[in-house]
């Protein structure tokens, strides 16, 4: 299995990326490129389905990176046609870390009016109860993925067209979903009513593309048209884009962590580049949490724009004090015990010549378990730093995400069990400051900060206020935030 991220065990992980194309020759090749650009959203496995008017539906699902599988001509030749969708995943539901190929999307269903394939980014929070109900009524599940519920709900719908059946199915589903689906002639995109996970529309030659992020439109030379609205379904055919709104309208709650960490910095979210927003987070952080120091260094790579913003605002010089080992491949990670113990050192190295004798501010995007932060601190001190100050580009992550992001259980989150001072002492650093929730809201463009009565974003992993009740998790014993907390 390829390494997912330089700090595999100490980051929240986005679990999926979706992509689809209609109206171009050999659409699957475009999808493979799109998925390659979305690889940061899931590295465990990927799949592509295509449809050709004469050859029908074809699919390929593989473990590993897109570039290692979907670049082979022998494989891509098996996916012909002008319509195709694909998915990259890191598992959030299903057999986590031990995925069976049957859990790899897109999923396919054969209905009386024809086949349909579905790729889903997000997490269905009532999947357990839906699954129980569907099994009792005779559905036979092939996978352990929550997304398969959508196919079974569609099979049970009495509607006459696939988009209508999909509407029916998705009205029963709670939680977060950005879906890209296809029939023989249609490319379909849907976002849940809160619009928790992203989905954008692009124009490519005479056709259209749907993607989790705009960076994947760029790679195929598609023009960004617009974001799919929360609660919107688009049905795209050769005749153009039809827009529908199948759900009861509600105020949107996009995932604020997409701005901080999940999305690629060259993507556009809410009309602004993610890079620019992260830079602004650094500016806010410098205003809220100044400290006297000699250098501002990012924890690569995701801390970089915020570190640059912090440096601009504070006037403290920016430096690449930590260098990421870009080509840390699988071969080297094949771990003997001795090599495994080197941990973070395999992935990051301190630029000793810069650090020695300096008071260093390290800017990172988040603190999850805190294990990586501790190791980085040790490396910086070993290199002779005089002081180490951490500045974090998100508020303390004190609650798990149930909307399609892999988070440890609440007890494993450092911020769930410790105050900021306790975390500072635990990490053994000179100071530790997180951006405030209001500061983060200002950085993403909400000039007045967070509206406590009607928050503009989902921020549940910071605030503990879940916009959709995580029903399955509550059934499993998860304790929601109490009024006293
Ligand atoms: S809980 Fe956090 S990571 Fe999950 S959707 Fe909400 S803001 Fe995003």
PDB file of N, CA and C in Angstrom, residues 116-157:
ATOM      1  N   UNK A 116     -26.437   1.961 -13.962  1.00  0.00           N
ATOM      2  CA  UNK A 116     -25.944   3.234 -13.437  1.00  0.00           C
ATOM      3  C   UNK A 116     -24.747   2.953 -12.536  1.00  0.00           C
ATOM      4  N   UNK A 117     -23.764   3.844 -12.598  1.00  0.00           N
ATOM      5  CA  UNK A 117     -22.600   3.729 -11.717  1.00  0.00           C
ATOM      6  C   UNK A 117     -22.553   4.973 -10.839  1.00  0.00           C
ATOM      7  N   UNK A 118     -22.056   4.776  -9.613  1.00  0.00           N
ATOM      8  CA  UNK A 118     -22.067   5.863  -8.624  1.00  0.00           C
ATOM      9  C   UNK A 118     -20.733   5.954  -7.904  1.00  0.00           C
ATOM     10  N   UNK A 119     -20.243   7.166  -7.757  1.00  0.00           N
ATOM     11  CA  UNK A 119     -19.051   7.409  -6.935  1.00  0.00           C
ATOM     12  C   UNK A 119     -19.432   8.468  -5.907  1.00  0.00           C
ATOM     13  N   UNK A 120     -19.027   8.247  -4.670  1.00  0.00           N
ATOM     14  CA  UNK A 120     -19.531   9.060  -3.561  1.00  0.00           C
ATOM     15  C   UNK A 120     -18.376   9.560  -2.712  1.00  0.00           C
ATOM     16  N   UNK A 121     -18.382  10.843  -2.424  1.00  0.00           N
ATOM     17  CA  UNK A 121     -17.437  11.430  -1.470  1.00  0.00           C
ATOM     18  C   UNK A 121     -18.252  11.925  -0.279  1.00  0.00           C
ATOM     19  N   UNK A 122     -17.915  11.458   0.893  1.00  0.00           N
ATOM     20  CA  UNK A 122     -18.647  11.886   2.083  1.00  0.00           C
ATOM     21  C   UNK A 122     -18.922  10.705   2.976  1.00  0.00           C
ATOM     22  N   UNK A 123     -19.882  10.855   3.848  1.00  0.00           N
ATOM     23  CA  UNK A 123     -20.211   9.767   4.749  1.00  0.00           C
ATOM     24  C   UNK A 123     -21.685   9.846   5.102  1.00  0.00           C
ATOM     25  N   UNK A 124     -22.345   8.710   4.974  1.00  0.00           N
ATOM     26  CA  UNK A 124     -23.779   8.656   5.263  1.00  0.00           C
ATOM     27  C   UNK A 124     -23.943   8.350   6.746  1.00  0.00           C
ATOM     28  N   UNK A 125     -24.540   9.284   7.468  1.00  0.00           N
ATOM     29  CA  UNK A 125     -24.557   9.139   8.930  1.00  0.00           C
ATOM     30  C   UNK A 125     -25.676   8.221   9.431  1.00  0.00           C
ATOM     31  N   UNK A 126     -26.610   7.855   8.555  1.00  0.00           N
ATOM     32  CA  UNK A 126     -27.632   6.871   8.955  1.00  0.00           C
ATOM     33  C   UNK A 126     -27.489   5.574   8.144  1.00  0.00           C
ATOM     34  N   UNK A 127     -26.260   5.294   7.702  1.00  0.00           N
ATOM     35  CA  UNK A 127     -26.033   4.124   6.838  1.00  0.00           C
ATOM     36  C   UNK A 127     -26.366   2.809   7.549  1.00  0.00           C
ATOM     37  N   UNK A 128     -26.048   2.709   8.843  1.00  0.00           N
ATOM     38  CA  UNK A 128     -26.292   1.441   9.545  1.00  0.00           C
ATOM     39  C   UNK A 128     -27.779   1.116   9.578  1.00  0.00           C
ATOM     40  N   UNK A 129     -28.590   2.132   9.915  1.00  0.00           N
ATOM     41  CA  UNK A 129     -30.032   1.843  10.003  1.00  0.00           C
ATOM     42  C   UNK A 129     -30.609   1.597   8.611  1.00  0.00           C
ATOM     43  N   UNK A 130     -30.124   2.337   7.607  1.00  0.00           N
ATOM     44  CA  UNK A 130     -30.603   2.087   6.240  1.00  0.00           C
ATOM     45  C   UNK A 130     -30.244   0.674   5.800  1.00  0.00           C
ATOM     46  N   UNK A 131     -29.035   0.293   6.100  1.00  0.00           N
ATOM     47  CA  UNK A 131     -28.548  -1.028   5.688  1.00  0.00           C
ATOM     48  C   UNK A 131     -29.379  -2.145   6.327  1.00  0.00           C
ATOM     49  N   UNK A 132     -29.623  -1.970   7.637  1.00  0.00           N
ATOM     50  CA  UNK A 132     -30.454  -2.978   8.341  1.00  0.00           C
ATOM     51  C   UNK A 132     -31.817  -3.094   7.681  1.00  0.00           C
ATOM     52  N   UNK A 133     -32.406  -1.927   7.426  1.00  0.00           N
ATOM     53  CA  UNK A 133     -33.743  -1.905   6.821  1.00  0.00           C
ATOM     54  C   UNK A 133     -33.720  -2.564   5.442  1.00  0.00           C
ATOM     55  N   UNK A 134     -32.708  -2.243   4.646  1.00  0.00           N
ATOM     56  CA  UNK A 134     -32.632  -2.772   3.284  1.00  0.00           C
ATOM     57  C   UNK A 134     -32.407  -4.280   3.293  1.00  0.00           C
ATOM     58  N   UNK A 135     -31.572  -4.738   4.208  1.00  0.00           N
ATOM     59  CA  UNK A 135     -31.304  -6.186   4.276  1.00  0.00           C
ATOM     60  C   UNK A 135     -32.578  -6.930   4.688  1.00  0.00           C
ATOM     61  N   UNK A 136     -33.283  -6.340   5.677  1.00  0.00           N
ATOM     62  CA  UNK A 136     -34.550  -6.966   6.103  1.00  0.00           C
ATOM     63  C   UNK A 136     -35.536  -7.073   4.947  1.00  0.00           C
ATOM     64  N   UNK A 137     -35.457  -6.100   4.029  1.00  0.00           N
ATOM     65  CA  UNK A 137     -36.400  -6.111   2.897  1.00  0.00           C
ATOM     66  C   UNK A 137     -35.823  -6.852   1.691  1.00  0.00           C
ATOM     67  N   UNK A 138     -34.711  -7.541   1.866  1.00  0.00           N
ATOM     68  CA  UNK A 138     -34.245  -8.442   0.818  1.00  0.00           C
ATOM     69  C   UNK A 138     -33.035  -7.993   0.031  1.00  0.00           C
ATOM     70  N   UNK A 139     -32.478  -6.801   0.295  1.00  0.00           N
ATOM     71  CA  UNK A 139     -31.292  -6.364  -0.464  1.00  0.00           C
ATOM     72  C   UNK A 139     -30.087  -7.223  -0.092  1.00  0.00           C
ATOM     73  N   UNK A 140     -29.271  -7.501  -1.078  1.00  0.00           N
ATOM     74  CA  UNK A 140     -28.048  -8.273  -0.827  1.00  0.00           C
ATOM     75  C   UNK A 140     -26.861  -7.362  -1.077  1.00  0.00           C
ATOM     76  N   UNK A 141     -26.156  -7.008  -0.018  1.00  0.00           N
ATOM     77  CA  UNK A 141     -25.033  -6.075  -0.151  1.00  0.00           C
ATOM     78  C   UNK A 141     -23.776  -6.811  -0.610  1.00  0.00           C
ATOM     79  N   UNK A 142     -23.023  -6.143  -1.481  1.00  0.00           N
ATOM     80  CA  UNK A 142     -21.779  -6.716  -1.992  1.00  0.00           C
ATOM     81  C   UNK A 142     -20.571  -6.198  -1.227  1.00  0.00           C
ATOM     82  N   UNK A 143     -20.701  -5.031  -0.609  1.00  0.00           N
ATOM     83  CA  UNK A 143     -19.535  -4.399   0.008  1.00  0.00           C
ATOM     84  C   UNK A 143     -19.885  -4.001   1.435  1.00  0.00           C
ATOM     85  N   UNK A 144     -18.879  -3.459   2.140  1.00  0.00           N
ATOM     86  CA  UNK A 144     -19.169  -2.937   3.478  1.00  0.00           C
ATOM     87  C   UNK A 144     -19.234  -1.413   3.449  1.00  0.00           C
ATOM     88  N   UNK A 145     -19.324  -0.839   2.262  1.00  0.00           N
ATOM     89  CA  UNK A 145     -19.309   0.613   2.138  1.00  0.00           C
ATOM     90  C   UNK A 145     -20.702   1.213   2.343  1.00  0.00           C
ATOM     91  N   UNK A 146     -20.734   2.359   3.011  1.00  0.00           N
ATOM     92  CA  UNK A 146     -22.019   3.044   3.211  1.00  0.00           C
ATOM     93  C   UNK A 146     -22.634   3.478   1.878  1.00  0.00           C
ATOM     94  N   UNK A 147     -21.777   3.744   0.896  1.00  0.00           N
ATOM     95  CA  UNK A 147     -22.259   4.288  -0.376  1.00  0.00           C
ATOM     96  C   UNK A 147     -23.153   3.297  -1.124  1.00  0.00           C
ATOM     97  N   UNK A 148     -22.974   2.005  -0.858  1.00  0.00           N
ATOM     98  CA  UNK A 148     -23.765   1.013  -1.582  1.00  0.00           C
ATOM     99  C   UNK A 148     -25.251   1.133  -1.252  1.00  0.00           C
ATOM    100  N   UNK A 149     -25.564   1.724  -0.083  1.00  0.00           N
ATOM    101  CA  UNK A 149     -26.976   1.946   0.280  1.00  0.00           C
ATOM    102  C   UNK A 149     -27.687   2.721  -0.821  1.00  0.00           C
ATOM    103  N   UNK A 150     -26.990   3.646  -1.450  1.00  0.00           N
ATOM    104  CA  UNK A 150     -27.641   4.503  -2.457  1.00  0.00           C
ATOM    105  C   UNK A 150     -28.151   3.644  -3.612  1.00  0.00           C
ATOM    106  N   UNK A 151     -27.324   2.691  -4.059  1.00  0.00           N
ATOM    107  CA  UNK A 151     -27.714   1.798  -5.160  1.00  0.00           C
ATOM    108  C   UNK A 151     -28.952   0.990  -4.769  1.00  0.00           C
ATOM    109  N   UNK A 152     -28.958   0.440  -3.527  1.00  0.00           N
ATOM    110  CA  UNK A 152     -30.100  -0.386  -3.105  1.00  0.00           C
ATOM    111  C   UNK A 152     -31.367   0.443  -2.937  1.00  0.00           C
ATOM    112  N   UNK A 153     -31.194   1.665  -2.435  1.00  0.00           N
ATOM    113  CA  UNK A 153     -32.369   2.542  -2.316  1.00  0.00           C
ATOM    114  C   UNK A 153     -32.911   2.878  -3.704  1.00  0.00           C
ATOM    115  N   UNK A 154     -32.012   3.065  -4.669  1.00  0.00           N
ATOM    116  CA  UNK A 154     -32.455   3.331  -6.045  1.00  0.00           C
ATOM    117  C   UNK A 154     -33.206   2.131  -6.605  1.00  0.00           C
ATOM    118  N   UNK A 155     -32.724   0.939  -6.299  1.00  0.00           N
ATOM    119  CA  UNK A 155     -33.357  -0.273  -6.815  1.00  0.00           C
ATOM    120  C   UNK A 155     -34.786  -0.400  -6.294  1.00  0.00           C
ATOM    121  N   UNK A 156     -35.011   0.117  -5.085  1.00  0.00           N
ATOM    122  CA  UNK A 156     -36.337  -0.011  -4.476  1.00  0.00           C
ATOM    123  C   UNK A 156     -37.289   1.099  -4.905  1.00  0.00           C
ATOM    124  N   UNK A 157     -36.761   2.157  -5.488  1.00  0.00           N
ATOM    125  CA  UNK A 157     -37.614   3.281  -5.882  1.00  0.00           C
ATOM    126  C   UNK A 157     -38.537   2.871  -7.030  1.00  0.00           C
TER     127      UNK A 157
END
